[in-house]
Coordinates of N, CA and C in Angstrom, one line a residue:
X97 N 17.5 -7.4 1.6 CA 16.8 -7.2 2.8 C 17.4 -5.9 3.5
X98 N 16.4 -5.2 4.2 CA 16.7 -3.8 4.7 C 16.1 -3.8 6.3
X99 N 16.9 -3.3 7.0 CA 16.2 -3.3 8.1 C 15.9 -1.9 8.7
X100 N 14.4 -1.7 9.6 CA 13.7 -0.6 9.4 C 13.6 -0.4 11.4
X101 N 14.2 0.7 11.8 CA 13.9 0.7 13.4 C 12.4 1.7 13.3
X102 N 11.5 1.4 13.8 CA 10.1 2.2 13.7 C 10.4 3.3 15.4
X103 N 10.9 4.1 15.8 CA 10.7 4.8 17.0 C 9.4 5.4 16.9
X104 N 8.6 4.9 17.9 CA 7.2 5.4 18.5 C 6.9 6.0 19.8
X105 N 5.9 7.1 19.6 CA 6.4 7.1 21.1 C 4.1 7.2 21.5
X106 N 3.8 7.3 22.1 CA 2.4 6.6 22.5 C 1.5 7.6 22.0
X107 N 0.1 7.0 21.7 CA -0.5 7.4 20.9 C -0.3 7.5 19.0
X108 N 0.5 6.7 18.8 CA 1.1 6.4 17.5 C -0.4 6.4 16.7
X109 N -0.2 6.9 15.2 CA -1.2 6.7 14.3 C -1.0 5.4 13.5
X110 N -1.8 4.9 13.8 CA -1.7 3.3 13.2 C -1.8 3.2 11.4
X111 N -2.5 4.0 11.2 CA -2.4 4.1 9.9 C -1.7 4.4 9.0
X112 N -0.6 5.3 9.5 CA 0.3 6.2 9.2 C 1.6 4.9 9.4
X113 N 1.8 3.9 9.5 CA 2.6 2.7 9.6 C 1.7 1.3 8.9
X114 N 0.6 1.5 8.6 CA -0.1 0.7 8.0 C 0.1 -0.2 6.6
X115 N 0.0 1.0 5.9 CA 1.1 0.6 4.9 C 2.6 0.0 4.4
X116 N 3.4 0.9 5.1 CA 4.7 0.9 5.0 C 5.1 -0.4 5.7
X117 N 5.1 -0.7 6.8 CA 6.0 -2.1 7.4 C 5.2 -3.6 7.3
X118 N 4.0 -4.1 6.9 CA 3.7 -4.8 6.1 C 4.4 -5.1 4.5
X119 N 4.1 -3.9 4.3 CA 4.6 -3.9 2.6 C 6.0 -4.0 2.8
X120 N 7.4 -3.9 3.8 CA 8.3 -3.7 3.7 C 8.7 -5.3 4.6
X121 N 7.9 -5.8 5.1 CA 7.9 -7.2 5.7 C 7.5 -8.1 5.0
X122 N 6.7 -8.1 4.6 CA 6.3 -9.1 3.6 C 6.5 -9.2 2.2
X123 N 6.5 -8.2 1.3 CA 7.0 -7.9 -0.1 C 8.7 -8.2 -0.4
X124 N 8.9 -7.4 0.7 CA 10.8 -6.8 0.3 C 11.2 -7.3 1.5
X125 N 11.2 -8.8 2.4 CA 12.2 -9.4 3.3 C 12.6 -8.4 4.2
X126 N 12.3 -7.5 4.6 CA 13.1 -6.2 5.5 C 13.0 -6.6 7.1
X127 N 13.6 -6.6 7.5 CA 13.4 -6.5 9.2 C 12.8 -5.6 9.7
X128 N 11.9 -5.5 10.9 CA 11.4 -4.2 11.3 C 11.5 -4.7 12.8
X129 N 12.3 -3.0 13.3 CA 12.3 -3.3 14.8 C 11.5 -2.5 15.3
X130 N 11.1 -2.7 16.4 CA 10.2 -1.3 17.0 C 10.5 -0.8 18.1
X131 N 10.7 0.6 18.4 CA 11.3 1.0 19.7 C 10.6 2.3 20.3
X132 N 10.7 1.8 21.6 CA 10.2 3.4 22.1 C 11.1 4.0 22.9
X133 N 10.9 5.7 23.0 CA 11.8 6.6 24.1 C 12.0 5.9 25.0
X134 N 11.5 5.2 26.0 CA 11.6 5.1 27.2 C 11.8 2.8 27.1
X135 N 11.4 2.4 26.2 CA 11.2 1.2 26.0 C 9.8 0.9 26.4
X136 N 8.9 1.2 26.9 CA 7.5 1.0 27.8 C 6.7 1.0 26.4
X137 N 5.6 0.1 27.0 CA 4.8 -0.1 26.4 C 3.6 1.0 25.9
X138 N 2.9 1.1 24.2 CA 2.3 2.2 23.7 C 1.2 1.7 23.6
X139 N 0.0 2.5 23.7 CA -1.0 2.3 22.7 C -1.7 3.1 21.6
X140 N -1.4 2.7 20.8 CA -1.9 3.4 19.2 C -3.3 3.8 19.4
X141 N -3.1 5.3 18.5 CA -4.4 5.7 18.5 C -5.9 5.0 18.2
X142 N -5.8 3.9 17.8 CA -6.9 2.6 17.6 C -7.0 2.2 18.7
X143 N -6.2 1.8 20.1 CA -6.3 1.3 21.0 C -5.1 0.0 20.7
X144 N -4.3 0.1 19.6 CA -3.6 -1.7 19.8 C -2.6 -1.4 20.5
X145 N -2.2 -2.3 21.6 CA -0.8 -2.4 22.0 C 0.5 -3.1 21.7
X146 N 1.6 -2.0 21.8 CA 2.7 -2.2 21.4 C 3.8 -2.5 22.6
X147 N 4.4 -3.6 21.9 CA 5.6 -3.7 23.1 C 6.7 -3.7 22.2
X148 N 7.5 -2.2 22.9 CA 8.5 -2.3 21.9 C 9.5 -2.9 22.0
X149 N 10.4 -3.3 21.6 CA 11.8 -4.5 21.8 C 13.2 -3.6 22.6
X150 N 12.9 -2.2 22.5 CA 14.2 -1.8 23.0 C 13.3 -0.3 23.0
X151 N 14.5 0.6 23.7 CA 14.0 1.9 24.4 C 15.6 3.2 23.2
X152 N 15.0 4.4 23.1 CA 16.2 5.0 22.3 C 17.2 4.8 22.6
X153 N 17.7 4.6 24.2 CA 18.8 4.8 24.6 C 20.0 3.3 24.1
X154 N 19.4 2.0 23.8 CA 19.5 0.9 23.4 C 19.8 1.3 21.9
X155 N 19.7 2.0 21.7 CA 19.9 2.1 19.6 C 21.2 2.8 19.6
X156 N 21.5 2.5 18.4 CA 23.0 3.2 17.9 C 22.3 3.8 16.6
X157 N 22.5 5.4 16.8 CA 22.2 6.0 15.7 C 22.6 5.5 14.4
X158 N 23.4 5.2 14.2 CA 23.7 4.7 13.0 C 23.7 2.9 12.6
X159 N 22.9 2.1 13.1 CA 22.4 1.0 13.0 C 21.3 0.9 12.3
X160 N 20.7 0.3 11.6 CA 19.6 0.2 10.7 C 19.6 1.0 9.2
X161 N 18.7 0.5 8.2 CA 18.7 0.7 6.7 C 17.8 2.9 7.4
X162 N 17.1 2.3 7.7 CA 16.1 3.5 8.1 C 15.1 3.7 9.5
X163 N 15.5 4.9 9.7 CA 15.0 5.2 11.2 C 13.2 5.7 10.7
X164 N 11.9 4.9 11.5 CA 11.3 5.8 10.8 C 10.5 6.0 12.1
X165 N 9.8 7.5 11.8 CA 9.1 7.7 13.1 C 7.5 8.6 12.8
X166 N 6.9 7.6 12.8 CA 5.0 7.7 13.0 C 4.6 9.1 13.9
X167 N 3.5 9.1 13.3 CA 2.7 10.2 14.2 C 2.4 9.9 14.9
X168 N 2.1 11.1 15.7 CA 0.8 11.1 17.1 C 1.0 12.5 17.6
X169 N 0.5 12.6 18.1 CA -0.4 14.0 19.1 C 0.8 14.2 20.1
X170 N 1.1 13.6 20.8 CA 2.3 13.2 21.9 C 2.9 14.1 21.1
X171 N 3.5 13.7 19.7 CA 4.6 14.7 19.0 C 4.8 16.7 19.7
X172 N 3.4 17.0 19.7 CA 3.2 18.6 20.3 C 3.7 18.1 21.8
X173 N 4.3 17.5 22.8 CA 4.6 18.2 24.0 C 6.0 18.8 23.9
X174 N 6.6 18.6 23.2 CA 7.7 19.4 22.9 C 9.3 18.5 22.3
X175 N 10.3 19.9 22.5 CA 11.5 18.4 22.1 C 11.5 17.3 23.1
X176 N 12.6 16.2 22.6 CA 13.2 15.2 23.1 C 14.7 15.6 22.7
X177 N 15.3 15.9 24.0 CA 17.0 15.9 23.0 C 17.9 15.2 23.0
X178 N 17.6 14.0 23.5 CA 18.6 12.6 22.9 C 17.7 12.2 21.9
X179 N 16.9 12.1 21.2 CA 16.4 11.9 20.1 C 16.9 12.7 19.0
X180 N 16.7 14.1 19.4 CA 17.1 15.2 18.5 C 18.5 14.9 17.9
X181 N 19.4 14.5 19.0 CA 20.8 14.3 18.8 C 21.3 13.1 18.4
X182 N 20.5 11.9 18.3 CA 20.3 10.6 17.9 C 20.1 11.3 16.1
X183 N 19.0 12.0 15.7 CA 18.3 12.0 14.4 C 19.4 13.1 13.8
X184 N 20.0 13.9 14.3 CA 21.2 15.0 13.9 C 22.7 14.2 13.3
X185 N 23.0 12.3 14.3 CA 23.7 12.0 14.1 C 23.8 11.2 13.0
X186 N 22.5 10.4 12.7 CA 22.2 9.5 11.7 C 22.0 10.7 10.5
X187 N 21.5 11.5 10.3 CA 22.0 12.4 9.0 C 23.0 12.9 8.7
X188 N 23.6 13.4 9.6 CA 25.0 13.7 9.3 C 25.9 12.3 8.9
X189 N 25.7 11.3 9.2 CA 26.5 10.5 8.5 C 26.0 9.7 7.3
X190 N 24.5 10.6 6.9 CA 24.1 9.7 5.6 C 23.2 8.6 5.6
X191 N 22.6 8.3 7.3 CA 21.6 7.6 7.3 C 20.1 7.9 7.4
X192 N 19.6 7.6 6.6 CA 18.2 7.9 6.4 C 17.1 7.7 7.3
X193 N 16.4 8.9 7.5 CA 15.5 9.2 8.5 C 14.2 9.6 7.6
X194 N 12.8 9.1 8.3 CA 11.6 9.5 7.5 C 10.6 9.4 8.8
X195 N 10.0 10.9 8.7 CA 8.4 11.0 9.5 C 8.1 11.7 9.0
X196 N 6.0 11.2 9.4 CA 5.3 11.7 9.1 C 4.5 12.2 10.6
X197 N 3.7 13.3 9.5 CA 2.6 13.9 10.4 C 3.5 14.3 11.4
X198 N 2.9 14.4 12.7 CA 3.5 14.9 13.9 C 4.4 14.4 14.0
X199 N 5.0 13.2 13.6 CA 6.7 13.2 14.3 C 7.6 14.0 13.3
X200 N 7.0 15.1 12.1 CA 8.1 16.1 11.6 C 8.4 16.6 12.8
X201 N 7.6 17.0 13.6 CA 8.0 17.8 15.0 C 9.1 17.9 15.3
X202 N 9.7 16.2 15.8 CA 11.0 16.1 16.3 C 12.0 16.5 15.2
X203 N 11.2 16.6 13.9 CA 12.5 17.3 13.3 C 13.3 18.2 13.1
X204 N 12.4 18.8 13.3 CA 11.9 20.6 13.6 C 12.4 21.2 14.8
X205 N 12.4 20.1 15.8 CA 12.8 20.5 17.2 C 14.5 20.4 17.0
X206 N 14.7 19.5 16.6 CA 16.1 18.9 16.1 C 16.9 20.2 15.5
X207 N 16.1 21.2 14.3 CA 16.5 22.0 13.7 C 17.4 21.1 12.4
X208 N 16.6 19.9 11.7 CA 16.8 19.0 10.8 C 16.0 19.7 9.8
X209 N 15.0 20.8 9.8 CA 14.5 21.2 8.4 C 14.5 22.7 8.2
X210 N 16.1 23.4 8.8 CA 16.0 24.5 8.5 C 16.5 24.5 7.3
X211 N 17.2 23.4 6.6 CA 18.1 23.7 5.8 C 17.7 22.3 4.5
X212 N 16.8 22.0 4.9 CA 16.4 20.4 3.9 C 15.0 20.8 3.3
X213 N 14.5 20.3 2.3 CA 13.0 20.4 1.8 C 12.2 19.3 2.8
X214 N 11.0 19.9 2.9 CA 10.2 18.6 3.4 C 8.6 19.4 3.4
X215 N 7.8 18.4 4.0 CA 6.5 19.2 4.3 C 5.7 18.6 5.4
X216 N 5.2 18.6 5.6 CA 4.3 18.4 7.4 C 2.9 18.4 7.1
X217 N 2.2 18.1 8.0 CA 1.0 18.5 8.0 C 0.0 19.5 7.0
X218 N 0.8 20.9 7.7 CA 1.1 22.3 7.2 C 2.1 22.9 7.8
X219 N 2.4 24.1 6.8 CA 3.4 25.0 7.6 C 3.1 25.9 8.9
X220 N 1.8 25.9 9.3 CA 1.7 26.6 10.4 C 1.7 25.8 11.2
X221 N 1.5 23.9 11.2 CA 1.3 23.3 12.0 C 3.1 23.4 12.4
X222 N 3.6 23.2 11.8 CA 5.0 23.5 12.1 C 5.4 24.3 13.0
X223 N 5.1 25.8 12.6 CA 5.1 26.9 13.5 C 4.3 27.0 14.5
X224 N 3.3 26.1 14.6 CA 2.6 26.7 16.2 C 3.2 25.4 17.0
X225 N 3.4 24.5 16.4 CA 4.3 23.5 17.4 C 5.5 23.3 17.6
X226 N 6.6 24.0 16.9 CA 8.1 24.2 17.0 C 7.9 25.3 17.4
X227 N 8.1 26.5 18.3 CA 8.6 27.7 18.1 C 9.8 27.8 17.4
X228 N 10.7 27.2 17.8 CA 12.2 27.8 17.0 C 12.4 27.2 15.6
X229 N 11.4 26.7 14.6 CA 11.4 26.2 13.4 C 11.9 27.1 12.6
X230 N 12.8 27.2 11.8 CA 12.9 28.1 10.9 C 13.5 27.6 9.4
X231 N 13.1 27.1 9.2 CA 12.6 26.2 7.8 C 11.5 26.6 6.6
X232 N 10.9 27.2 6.5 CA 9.6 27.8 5.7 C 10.4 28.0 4.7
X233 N 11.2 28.8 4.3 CA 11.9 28.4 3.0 C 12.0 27.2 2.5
X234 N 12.4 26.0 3.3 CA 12.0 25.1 2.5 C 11.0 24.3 2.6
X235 N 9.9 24.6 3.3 CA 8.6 23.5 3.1 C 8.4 23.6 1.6
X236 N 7.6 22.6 1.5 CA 6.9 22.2 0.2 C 5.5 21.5 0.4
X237 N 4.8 22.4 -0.1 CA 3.3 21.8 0.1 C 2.7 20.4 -0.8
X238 N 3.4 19.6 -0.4 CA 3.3 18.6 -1.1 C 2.8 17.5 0.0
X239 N 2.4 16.0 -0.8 CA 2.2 14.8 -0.6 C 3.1 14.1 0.0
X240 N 4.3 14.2 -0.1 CA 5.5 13.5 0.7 C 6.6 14.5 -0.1
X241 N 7.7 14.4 0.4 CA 9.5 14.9 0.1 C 9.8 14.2 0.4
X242 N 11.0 14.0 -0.4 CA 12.5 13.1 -0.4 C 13.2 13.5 -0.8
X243 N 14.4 13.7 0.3 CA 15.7 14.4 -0.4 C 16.5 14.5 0.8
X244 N 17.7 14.1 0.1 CA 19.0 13.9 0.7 C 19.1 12.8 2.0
X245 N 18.1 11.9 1.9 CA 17.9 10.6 3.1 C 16.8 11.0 3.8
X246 N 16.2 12.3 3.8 CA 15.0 12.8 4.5 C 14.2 12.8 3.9
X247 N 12.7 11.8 4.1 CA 11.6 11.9 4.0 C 10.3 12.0 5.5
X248 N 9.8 13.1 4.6 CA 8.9 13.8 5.5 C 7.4 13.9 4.8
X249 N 6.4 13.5 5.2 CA 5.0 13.8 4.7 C 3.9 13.8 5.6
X250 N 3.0 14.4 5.2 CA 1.2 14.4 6.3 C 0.9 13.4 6.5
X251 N 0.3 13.4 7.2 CA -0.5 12.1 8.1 C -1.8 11.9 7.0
X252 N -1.6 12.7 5.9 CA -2.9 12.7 4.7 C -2.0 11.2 3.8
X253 N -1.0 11.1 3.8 CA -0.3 10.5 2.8 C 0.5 9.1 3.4
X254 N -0.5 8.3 4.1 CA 0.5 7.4 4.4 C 1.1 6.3 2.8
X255 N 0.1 6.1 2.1 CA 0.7 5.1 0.9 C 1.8 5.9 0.2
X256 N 2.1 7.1 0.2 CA 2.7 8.3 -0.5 C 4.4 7.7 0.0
X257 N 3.7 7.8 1.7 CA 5.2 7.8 2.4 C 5.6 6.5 2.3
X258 N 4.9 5.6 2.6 CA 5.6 4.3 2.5 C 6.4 3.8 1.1
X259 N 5.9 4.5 0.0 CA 6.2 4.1 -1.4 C 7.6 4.8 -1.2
X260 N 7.9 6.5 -0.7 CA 9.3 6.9 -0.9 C 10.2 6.0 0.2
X261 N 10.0 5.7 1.2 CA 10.3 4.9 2.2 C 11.2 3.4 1.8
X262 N 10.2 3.0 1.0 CA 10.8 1.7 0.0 C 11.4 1.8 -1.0
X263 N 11.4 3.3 -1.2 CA 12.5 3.8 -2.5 C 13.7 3.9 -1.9
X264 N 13.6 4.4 -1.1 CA 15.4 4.7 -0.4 C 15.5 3.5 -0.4
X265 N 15.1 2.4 0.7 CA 15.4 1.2 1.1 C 15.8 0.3 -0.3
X266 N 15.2 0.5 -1.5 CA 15.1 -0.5 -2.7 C 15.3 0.0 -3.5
X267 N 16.0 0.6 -4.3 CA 16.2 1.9 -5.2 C 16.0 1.1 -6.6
X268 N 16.5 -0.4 -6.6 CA 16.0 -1.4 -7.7 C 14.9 -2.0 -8.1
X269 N 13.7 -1.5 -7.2 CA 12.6 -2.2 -7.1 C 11.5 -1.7 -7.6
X270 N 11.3 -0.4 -8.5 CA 10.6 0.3 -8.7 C 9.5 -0.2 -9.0
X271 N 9.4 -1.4 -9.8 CA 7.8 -2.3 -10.1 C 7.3 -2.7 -9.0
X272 N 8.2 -3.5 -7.9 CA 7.2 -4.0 -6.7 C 6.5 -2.5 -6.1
X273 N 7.8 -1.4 -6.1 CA 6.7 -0.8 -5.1 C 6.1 0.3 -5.7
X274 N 6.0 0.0 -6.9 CA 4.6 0.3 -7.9 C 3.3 -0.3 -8.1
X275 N 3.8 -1.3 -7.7 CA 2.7 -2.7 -7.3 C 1.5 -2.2 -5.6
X276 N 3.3 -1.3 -5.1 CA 2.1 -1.4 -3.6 C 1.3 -0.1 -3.6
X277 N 1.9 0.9 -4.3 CA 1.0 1.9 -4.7 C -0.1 1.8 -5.5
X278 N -0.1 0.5 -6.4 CA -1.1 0.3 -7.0 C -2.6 -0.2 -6.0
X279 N -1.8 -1.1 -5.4 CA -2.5 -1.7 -4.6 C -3.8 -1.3 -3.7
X280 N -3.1 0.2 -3.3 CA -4.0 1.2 -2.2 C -5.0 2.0 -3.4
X281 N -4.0 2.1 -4.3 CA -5.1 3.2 -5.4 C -6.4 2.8 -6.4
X282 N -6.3 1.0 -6.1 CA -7.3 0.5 -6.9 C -8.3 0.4 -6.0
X283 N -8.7 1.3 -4.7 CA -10.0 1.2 -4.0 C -10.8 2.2 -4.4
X284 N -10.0 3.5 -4.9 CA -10.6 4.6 -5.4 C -10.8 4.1 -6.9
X285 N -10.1 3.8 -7.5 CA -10.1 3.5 -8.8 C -11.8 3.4 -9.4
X286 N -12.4 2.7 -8.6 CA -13.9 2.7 -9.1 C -15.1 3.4 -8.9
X287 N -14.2 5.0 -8.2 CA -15.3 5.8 -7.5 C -15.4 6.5 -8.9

């Protein structure tokens, strides 16, 4: 059992968590907490509401299997720097961090992908929403990255991300969460 803190902050893409914390609650025993910047309540881009259990300032960077943090739109208003400095601390000591879509932003803001592979959206989405990004050397136009406890992927790839997601967390489990990739891929399967 792994336990997973979800930081969201409002307007969260519901889909882009869809996958992953079901499959990691129910399949693989994991705990999943959910928290927001401020602790106040969110609502997902679907309209559902969330009440998160605690606010950033309540977390200890280094508590939990993995920090993960969902998209949204919200992501473009700019940094957060106790977040930044929260996500700067948990890597530097080896604890694993994964967003998608817009919340690369805060990583970007962080200056967490000048020097790590990852990919975003796109790379310009990067640069017109970080100014001080300077990472392009390592993007990779890919479906998800994983590397060195950092995973990063589009908001195109939520089964993508949740599968590397449950790889860090389960490094022994490769058939269940082969199972959950199978799972999403057998809708297209018959197109």
């Amino acid at each position: 059992m792994a336990t997973i803190t979800v930081l969201m902050i409002d307007g969260v893409a519901d889909w882009e968590i869809g996958p992953v914390l079901p499959a990691a609650r129910e399949w693989f025993g994991d705990e999943v907490r959910i928290a927001s910047i401020d602790g106040a309540p969110l609502t997902s881009i679907g309209g559902v509401q969330i009440l998160p259990e605690a606010a950033l300032a309540d977390l200890n960077p280094l508590d939990s299997d993995l920090w993960l943090l969902p998209g949204s739109d919200t992501w473009r208003d700019g940094a957060i720097p106790a977040l930044g400095q929260a996500l700067r601390a948990r890597l530097l000591a080896g604890r694993p961090v994964a967003a998608i879509c817009g919340a690369t932003l805060a990583l970007a803001h962080a200056d967490l992908l000048d020097e790590r592979a990852h990919t975003s959206n796109s790379l310009q989405f990067l640069r017109d929403n970080a100014p001080a990004y300077a990472g392009a050397a390592h993007y990779r136009d890919a479906t998800v990255v994983s590397e060195g406890g950092l995973v990063t992927a589009p908001g195109t790839s939520p089964v993508g991300f949740a599968c590397e997601c449950l790889r860090l967390l389960h490094p022994d489990k490769g058939e269940a969460i082969a199972q959950v990739r199978a799972m999403f891929a057998g809708e297209f399967a018959a197109d």
